[in-house]
CSV table of C-alpha atoms in Angstrom, one decimal:
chain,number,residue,atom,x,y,z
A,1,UNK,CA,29.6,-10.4,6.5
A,2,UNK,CA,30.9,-7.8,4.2
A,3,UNK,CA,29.7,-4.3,4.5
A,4,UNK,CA,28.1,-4.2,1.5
A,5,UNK,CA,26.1,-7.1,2.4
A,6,UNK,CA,25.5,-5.5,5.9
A,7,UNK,CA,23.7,-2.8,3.8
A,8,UNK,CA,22.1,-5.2,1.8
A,9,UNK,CA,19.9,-6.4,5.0
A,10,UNK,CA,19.4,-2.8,6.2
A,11,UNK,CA,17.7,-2.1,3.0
A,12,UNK,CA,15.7,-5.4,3.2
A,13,UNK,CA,14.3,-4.3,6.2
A,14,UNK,CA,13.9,-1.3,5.6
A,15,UNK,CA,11.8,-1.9,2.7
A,16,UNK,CA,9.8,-4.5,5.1
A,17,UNK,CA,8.7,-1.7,7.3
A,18,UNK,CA,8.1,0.7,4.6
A,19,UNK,CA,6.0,-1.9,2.6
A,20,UNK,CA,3.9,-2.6,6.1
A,21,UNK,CA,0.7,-0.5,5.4
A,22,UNK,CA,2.4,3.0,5.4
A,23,UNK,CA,-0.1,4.0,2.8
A,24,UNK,CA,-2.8,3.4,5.9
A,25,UNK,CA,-4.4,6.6,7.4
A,26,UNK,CA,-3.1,7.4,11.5
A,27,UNK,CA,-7.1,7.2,11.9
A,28,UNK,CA,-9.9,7.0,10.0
A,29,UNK,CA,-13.0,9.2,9.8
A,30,UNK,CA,-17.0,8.7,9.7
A,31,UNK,CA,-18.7,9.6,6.8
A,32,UNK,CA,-20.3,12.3,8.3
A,33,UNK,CA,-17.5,13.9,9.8
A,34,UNK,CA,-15.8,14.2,6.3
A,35,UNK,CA,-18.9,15.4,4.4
A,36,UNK,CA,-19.1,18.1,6.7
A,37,UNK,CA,-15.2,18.6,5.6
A,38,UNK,CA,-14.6,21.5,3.3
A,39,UNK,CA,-11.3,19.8,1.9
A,40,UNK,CA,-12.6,16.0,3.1
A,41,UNK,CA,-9.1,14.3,3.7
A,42,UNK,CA,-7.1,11.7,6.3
A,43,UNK,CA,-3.3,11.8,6.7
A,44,UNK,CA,-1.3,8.9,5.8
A,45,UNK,CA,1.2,7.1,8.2
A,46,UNK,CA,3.3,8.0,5.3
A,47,UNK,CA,2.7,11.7,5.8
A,48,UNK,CA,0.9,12.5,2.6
A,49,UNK,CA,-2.4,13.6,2.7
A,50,UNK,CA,-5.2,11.0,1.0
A,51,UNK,CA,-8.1,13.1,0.1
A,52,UNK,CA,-11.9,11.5,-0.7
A,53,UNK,CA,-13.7,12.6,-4.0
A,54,UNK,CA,-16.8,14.2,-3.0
A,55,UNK,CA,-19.0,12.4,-5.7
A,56,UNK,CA,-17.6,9.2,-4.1
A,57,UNK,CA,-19.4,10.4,-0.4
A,58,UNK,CA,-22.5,11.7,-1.7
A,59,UNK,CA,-23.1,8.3,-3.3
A,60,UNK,CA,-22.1,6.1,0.0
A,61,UNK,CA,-24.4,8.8,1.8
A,62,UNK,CA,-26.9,7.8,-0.5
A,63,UNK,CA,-26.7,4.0,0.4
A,64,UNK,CA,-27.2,4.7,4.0
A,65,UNK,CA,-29.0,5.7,7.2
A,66,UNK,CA,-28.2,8.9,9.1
A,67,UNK,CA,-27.2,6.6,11.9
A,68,UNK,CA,-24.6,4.5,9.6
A,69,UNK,CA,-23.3,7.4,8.2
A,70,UNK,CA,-21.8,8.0,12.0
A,71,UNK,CA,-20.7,4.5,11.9
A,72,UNK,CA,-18.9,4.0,9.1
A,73,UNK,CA,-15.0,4.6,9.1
A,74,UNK,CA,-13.4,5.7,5.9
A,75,UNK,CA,-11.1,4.8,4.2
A,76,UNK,CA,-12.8,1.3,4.0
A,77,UNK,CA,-10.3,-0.8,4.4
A,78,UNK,CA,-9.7,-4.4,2.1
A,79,UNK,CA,-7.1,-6.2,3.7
A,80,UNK,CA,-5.5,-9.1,1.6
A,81,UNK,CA,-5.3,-11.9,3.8
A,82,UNK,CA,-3.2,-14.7,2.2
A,83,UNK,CA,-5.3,-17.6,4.8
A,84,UNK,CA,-8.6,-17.4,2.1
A,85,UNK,CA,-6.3,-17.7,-0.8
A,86,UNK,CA,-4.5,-15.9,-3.1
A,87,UNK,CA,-6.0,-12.8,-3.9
A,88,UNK,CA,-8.5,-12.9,-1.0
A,89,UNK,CA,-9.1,-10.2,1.0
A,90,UNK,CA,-11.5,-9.1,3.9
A,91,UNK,CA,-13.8,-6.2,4.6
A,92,UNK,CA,-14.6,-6.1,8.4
A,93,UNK,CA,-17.3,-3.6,9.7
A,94,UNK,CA,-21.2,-4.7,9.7
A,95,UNK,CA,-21.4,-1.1,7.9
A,96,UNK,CA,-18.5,-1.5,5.6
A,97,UNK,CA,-19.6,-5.0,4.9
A,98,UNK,CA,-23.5,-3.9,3.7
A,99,UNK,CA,-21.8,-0.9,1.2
A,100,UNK,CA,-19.2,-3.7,-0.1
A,101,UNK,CA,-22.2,-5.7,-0.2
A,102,UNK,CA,-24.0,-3.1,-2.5
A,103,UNK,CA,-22.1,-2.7,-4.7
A,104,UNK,CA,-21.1,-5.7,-5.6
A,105,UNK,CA,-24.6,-7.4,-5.6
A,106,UNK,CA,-24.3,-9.7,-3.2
A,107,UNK,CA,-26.2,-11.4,-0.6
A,108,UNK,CA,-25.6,-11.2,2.5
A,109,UNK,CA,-27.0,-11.8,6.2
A,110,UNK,CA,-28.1,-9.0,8.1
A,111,UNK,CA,-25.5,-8.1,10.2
A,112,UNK,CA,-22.4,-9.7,8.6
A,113,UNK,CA,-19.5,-8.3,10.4
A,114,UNK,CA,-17.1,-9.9,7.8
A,115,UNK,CA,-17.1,-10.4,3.9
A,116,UNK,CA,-14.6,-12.0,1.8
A,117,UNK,CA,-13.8,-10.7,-1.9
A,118,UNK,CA,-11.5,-11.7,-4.6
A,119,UNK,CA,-9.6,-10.0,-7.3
A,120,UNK,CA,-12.1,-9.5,-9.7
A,121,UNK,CA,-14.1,-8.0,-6.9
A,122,UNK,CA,-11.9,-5.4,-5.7
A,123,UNK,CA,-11.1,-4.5,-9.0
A,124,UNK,CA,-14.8,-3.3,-8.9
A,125,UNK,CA,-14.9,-2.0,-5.3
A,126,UNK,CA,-11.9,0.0,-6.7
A,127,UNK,CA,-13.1,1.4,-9.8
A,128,UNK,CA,-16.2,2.6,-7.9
A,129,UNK,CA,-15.1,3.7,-4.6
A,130,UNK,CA,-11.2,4.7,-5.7
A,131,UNK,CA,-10.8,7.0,-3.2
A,132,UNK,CA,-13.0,5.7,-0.4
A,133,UNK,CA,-11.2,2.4,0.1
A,134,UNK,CA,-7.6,1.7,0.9
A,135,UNK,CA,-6.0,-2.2,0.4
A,136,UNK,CA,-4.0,-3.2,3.5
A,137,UNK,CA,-1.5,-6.3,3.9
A,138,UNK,CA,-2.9,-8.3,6.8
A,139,UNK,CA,0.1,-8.5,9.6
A,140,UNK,CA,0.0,-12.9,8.5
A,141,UNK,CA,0.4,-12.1,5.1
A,142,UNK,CA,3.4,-10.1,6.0
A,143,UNK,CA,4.8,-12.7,9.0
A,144,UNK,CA,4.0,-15.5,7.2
B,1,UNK,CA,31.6,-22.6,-7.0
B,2,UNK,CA,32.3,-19.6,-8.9
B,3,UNK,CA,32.0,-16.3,-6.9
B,4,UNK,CA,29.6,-14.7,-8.9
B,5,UNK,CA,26.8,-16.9,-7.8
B,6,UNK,CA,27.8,-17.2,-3.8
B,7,UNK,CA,28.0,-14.1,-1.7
B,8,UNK,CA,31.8,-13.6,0.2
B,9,UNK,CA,31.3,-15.1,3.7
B,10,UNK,CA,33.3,-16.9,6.2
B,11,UNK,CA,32.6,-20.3,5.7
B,12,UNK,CA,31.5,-20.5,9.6
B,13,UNK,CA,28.4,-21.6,11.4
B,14,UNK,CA,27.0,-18.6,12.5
B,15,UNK,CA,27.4,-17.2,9.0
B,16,UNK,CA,25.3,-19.8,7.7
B,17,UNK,CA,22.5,-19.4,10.6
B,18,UNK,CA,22.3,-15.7,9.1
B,19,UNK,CA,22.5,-16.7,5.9
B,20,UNK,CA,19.1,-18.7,6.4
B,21,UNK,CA,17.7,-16.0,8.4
B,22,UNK,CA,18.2,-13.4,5.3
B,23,UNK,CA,16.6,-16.4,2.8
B,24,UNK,CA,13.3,-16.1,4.7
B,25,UNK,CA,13.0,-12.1,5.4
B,26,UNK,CA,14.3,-12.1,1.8
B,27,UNK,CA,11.5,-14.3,0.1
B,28,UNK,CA,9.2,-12.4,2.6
B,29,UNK,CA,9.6,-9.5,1.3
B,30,UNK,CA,9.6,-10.9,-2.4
B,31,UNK,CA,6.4,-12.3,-1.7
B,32,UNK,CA,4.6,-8.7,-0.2
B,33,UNK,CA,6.5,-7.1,-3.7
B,34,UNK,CA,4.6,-9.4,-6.0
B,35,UNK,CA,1.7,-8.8,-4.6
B,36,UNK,CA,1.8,-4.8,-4.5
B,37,UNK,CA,2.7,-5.2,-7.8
B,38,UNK,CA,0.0,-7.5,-8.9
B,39,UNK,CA,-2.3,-4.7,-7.0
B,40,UNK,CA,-0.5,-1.9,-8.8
B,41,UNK,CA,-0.7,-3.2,-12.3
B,42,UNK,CA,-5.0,-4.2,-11.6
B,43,UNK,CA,-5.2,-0.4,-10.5
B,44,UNK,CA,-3.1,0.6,-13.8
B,45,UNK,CA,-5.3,-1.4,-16.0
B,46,UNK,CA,-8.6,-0.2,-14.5
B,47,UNK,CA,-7.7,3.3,-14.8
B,48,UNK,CA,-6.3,3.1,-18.1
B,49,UNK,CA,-9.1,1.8,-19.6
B,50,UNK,CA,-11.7,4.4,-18.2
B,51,UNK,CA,-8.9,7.0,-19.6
B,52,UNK,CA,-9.1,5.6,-23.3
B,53,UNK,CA,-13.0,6.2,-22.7
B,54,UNK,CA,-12.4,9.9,-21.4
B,55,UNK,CA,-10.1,10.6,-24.2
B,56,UNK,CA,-12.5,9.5,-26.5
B,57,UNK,CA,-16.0,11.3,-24.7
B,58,UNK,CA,-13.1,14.5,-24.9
B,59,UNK,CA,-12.2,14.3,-28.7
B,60,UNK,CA,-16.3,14.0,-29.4
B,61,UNK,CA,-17.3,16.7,-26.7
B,62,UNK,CA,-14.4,19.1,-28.2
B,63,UNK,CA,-15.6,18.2,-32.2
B,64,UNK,CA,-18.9,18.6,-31.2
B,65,UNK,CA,-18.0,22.2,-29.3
B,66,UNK,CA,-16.1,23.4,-32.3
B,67,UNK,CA,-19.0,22.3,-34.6
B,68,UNK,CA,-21.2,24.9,-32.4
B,69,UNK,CA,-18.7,27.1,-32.2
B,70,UNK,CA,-18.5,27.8,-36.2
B,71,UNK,CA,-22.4,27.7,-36.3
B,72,UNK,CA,-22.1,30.5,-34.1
B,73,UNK,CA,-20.1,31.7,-35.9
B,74,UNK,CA,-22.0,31.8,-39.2
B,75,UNK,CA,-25.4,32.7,-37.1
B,76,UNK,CA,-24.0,36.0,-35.6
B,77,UNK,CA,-20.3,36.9,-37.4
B,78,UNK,CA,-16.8,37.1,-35.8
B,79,UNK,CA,-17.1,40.3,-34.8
B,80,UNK,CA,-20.1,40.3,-32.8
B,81,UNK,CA,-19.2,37.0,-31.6
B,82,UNK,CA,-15.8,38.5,-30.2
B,83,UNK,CA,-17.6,41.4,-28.5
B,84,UNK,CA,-19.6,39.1,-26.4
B,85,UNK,CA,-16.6,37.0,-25.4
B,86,UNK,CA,-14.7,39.8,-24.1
B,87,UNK,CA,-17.1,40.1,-21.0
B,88,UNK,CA,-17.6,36.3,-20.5
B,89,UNK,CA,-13.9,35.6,-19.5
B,90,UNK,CA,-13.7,33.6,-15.6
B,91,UNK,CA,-11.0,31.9,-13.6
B,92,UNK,CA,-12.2,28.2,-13.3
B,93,UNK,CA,-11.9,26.9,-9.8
B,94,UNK,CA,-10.3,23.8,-9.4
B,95,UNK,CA,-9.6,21.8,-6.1
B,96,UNK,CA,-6.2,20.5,-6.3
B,97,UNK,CA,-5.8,17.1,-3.6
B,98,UNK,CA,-3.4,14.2,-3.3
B,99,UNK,CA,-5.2,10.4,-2.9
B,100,UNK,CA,-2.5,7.7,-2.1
B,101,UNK,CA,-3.0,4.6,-4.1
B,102,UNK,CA,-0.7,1.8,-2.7
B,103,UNK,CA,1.8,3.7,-1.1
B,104,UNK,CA,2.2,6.1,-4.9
B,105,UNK,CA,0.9,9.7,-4.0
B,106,UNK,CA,-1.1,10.7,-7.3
B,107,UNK,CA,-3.2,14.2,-7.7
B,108,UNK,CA,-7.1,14.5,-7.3
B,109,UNK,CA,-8.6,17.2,-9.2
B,110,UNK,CA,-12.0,18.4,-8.7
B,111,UNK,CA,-13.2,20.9,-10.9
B,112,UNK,CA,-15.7,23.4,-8.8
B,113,UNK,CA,-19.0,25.0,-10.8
B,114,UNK,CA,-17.8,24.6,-14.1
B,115,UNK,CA,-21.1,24.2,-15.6
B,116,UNK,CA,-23.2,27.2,-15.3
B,117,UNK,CA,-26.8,28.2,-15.9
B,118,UNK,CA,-27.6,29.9,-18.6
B,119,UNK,CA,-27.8,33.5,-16.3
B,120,UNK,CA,-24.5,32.7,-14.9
B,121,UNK,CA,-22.8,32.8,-18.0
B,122,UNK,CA,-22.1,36.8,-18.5
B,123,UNK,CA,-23.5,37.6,-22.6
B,124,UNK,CA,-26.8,39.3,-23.2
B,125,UNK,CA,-29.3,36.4,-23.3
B,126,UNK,CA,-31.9,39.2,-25.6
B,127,UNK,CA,-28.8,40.1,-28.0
B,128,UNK,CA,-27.6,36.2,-28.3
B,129,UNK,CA,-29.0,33.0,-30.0
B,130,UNK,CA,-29.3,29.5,-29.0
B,131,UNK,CA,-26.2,28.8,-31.1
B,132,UNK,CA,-24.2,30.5,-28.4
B,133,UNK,CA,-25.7,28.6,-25.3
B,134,UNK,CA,-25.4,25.5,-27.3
B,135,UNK,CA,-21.2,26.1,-27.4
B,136,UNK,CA,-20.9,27.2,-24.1
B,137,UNK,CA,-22.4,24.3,-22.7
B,138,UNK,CA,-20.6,21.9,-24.9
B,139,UNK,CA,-17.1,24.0,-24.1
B,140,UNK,CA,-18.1,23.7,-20.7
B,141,UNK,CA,-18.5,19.8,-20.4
B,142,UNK,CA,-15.1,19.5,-22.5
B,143,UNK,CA,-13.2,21.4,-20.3
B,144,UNK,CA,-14.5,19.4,-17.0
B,145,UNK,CA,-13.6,16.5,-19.3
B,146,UNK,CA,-10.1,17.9,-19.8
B,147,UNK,CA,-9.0,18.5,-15.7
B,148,UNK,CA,-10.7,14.7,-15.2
B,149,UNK,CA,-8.6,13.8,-17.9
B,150,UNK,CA,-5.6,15.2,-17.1
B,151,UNK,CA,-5.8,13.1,-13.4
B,152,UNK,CA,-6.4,9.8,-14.8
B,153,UNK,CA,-3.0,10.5,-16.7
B,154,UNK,CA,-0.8,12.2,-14.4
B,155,UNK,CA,-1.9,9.2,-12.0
B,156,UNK,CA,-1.4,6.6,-15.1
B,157,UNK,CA,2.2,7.9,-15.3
B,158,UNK,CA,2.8,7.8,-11.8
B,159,UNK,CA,1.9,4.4,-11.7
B,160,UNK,CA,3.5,3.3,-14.3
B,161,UNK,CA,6.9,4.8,-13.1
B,162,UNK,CA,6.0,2.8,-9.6
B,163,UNK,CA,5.1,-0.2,-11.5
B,164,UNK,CA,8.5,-0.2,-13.5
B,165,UNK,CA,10.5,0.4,-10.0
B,166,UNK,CA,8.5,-2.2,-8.1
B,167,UNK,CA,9.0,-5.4,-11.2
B,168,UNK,CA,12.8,-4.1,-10.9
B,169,UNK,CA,12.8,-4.9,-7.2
B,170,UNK,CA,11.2,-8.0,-7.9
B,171,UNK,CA,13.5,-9.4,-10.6
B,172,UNK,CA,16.8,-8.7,-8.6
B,173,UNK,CA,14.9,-10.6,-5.3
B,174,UNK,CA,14.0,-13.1,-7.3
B,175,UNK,CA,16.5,-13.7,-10.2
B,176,UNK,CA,19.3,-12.4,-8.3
B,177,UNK,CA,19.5,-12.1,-4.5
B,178,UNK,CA,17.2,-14.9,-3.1
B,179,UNK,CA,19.5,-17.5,-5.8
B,180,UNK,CA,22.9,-16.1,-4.1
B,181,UNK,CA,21.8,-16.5,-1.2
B,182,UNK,CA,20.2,-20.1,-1.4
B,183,UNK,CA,23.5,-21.1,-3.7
B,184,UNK,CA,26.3,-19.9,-0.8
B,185,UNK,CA,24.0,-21.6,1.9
B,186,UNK,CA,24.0,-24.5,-0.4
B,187,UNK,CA,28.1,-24.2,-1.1
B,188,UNK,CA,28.5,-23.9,3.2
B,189,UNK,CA,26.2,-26.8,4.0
B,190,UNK,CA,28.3,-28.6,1.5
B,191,UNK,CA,31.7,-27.6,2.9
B,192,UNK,CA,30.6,-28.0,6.6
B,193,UNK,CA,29.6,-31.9,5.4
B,194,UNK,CA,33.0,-31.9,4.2
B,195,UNK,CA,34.3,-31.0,6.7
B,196,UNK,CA,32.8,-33.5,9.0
B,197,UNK,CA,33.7,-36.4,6.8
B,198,UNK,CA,36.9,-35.3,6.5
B,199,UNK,CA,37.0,-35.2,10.4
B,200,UNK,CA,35.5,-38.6,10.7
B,201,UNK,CA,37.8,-40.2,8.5
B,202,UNK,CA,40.4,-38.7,10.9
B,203,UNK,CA,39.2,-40.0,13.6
B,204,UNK,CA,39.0,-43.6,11.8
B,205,UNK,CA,42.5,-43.3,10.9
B,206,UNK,CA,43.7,-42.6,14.6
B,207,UNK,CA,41.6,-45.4,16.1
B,208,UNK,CA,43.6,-47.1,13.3
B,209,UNK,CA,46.7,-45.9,14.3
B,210,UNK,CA,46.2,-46.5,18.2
B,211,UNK,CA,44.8,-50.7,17.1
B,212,UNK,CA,47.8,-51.2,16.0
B,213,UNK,CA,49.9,-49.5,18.7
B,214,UNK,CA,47.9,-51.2,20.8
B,215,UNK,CA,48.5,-54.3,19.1
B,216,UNK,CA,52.5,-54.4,19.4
């Protein structure tokens, strides 16, 4: 293989790992821990700093208990998962689920620790809670 | 096969086990592309449309300011009208942040306190007239409207500069790389059937050959 070729599979790799969920945050926070923020804010795997509109936290604080504010770990994350179809994608989290749940009108059981959106669905989730949710790659649809 | 369409390798086995290995981590990342960029261009859509409504709410906030403003103006006469504004000046407080939207950093700007009461706002409430409280307040909403603004399209124009690098990426996986590299796998299976017809009609030729040696 030539070298130019070498550094053709370098960069595909590259681009692999850099496309793999670096926008994720290290860790995630609970609702009440970042309302009680001054600047409320995660940092990125990337290294940038993701910070959450304050409008956005007094409205999920709104939609909850005292004790699910503790529970619930923001960002919320939607992860596109290629198994349910294209454009699928899962929220996991019994918390998480209900506010998904919410806002989108649907019905759900109590205690659903798993939900399953489409497009048009995020697209809503997003416009809503922009800075509250993040989308993830599930590790199969990157493997796969 | 012309060398444009087939990368330069040597036409062995193990180049052709690599070569395959490349197709798939090739047309895996194609795949994870599309899809961010599918993502990107949804979030690009859904923002541009709410900032052709804020750009609109703006225009009517800032006609509807300026139309207070002038009755203001009539009511109480520049020069009164420039003495109170003289004392009224403020910094505005903004909260400058950065929210990562797919992997493109774009800037969150909360505006702090912009609307104040009606004490807050620093004229003499006995000396002025309603007319005056009327265009502060509508100033007031159309600057908010202004830093919400100027987000949505400092992030549009991010994305848009993201969006036009990622559909790059795409094309030359998918239009140029991916083909190359399933045309010179094609153009090595090809030779190395070649190859092994070639050796097999060698071999048919000797056992020919040692028949009829054989045969004397």
């Amino acid at each position: 293989m030539s070298e130019r070729e070498i550094i053709w599979e370098e960069l595909l790799k590259e681009e692999l790992l850099r496309l793999a969920n670096i926008h994720l945050p290290y860790s995630r926070k609970s609702l009440k821990q970042l309302l009680s923020e001054k600047y409320p804010h995660v940092v990125c795997k990337d290294g940038t700093v993701h910070m959450f509109r304050r409008k956005e936290l007094e409205y999920l604080k709104s939609l909850l208990t005292e004790d699910e504010q503790e529970k619930i770990m923001l960002p919320i994350i939607i992860e596109l998962n290629p198994s349910y179809g294209e454009g699928a994608a899962v929220i996991k989290g019994r918390v998480e689920v209900k506010v998904a749940a919410k806002i989108l009108d649907l019905d759900i059981k109590e205690n659903t620790q798993e939900l399953i959106i489409y497009r048009p669905q995020i697209v809503i989730l997003r416009e809503k809670l922009r800075t509250v949710t993040q989308i993830a790659f599930s590790l199969k649809s990157i493997m796969a | 096969m012309s060398s444009a369409k087939t990368l330069k390798v040597r036409p062995t086995k193990i180049e052709l086990i690599k070569l395959k290995r490349r197709r798939i981590l090739a047309k895996r990342i194609h795949r994870i592309l599309r899809e961010r960029l599918t993502i990107l261009v949804a979030e690009f859509l859904s923002i541009a449309r709410g900032a052709v409504k804020k750009r609109e709410e703006l225009y009517q906030h800032f006609s509807k300011a300026y139309e207070a403003m002038s009755i203001a103006y009539g009511f109480h006469g520049r020069a009164f009208l420039t003495k109170e504004m003289l004392g009224v000046e403020r910094d505005v407080e903004v909260v400058f942040g950065t929210q990562n939207i797919m992997g493109v950093k774009v800037p969150l700007l909360e505006p702090v306190d912009i609307e104040r009461k009606l004490s807050e706002r620093g004229y003499v409430l006995t000396d002025t007239s309603l007319y005056i409280d009327e265009a502060s307040r509508r100033f007031e909403e159309a600057l908010k409207l202004s830093i919400e603004l100027a987000e949505v399209e400092k992030t549009l124009e991010r994305l848009g500069m993201e969006i036009r690098k990622m559909r790059r990426r795409v094309n030359v996986l998918e239009h140029i790389l991916i083909p190359k590299i399933e045309a010179t796998i094609k153009y090595l299976s090809m030779k190395f059937e070649e190859r092994e017809r070639e050796e097999r009609a060698r071999l048919k030729r000797v056992k020919v050959l040692l028949a009829r040696r054989r045969g004397k």
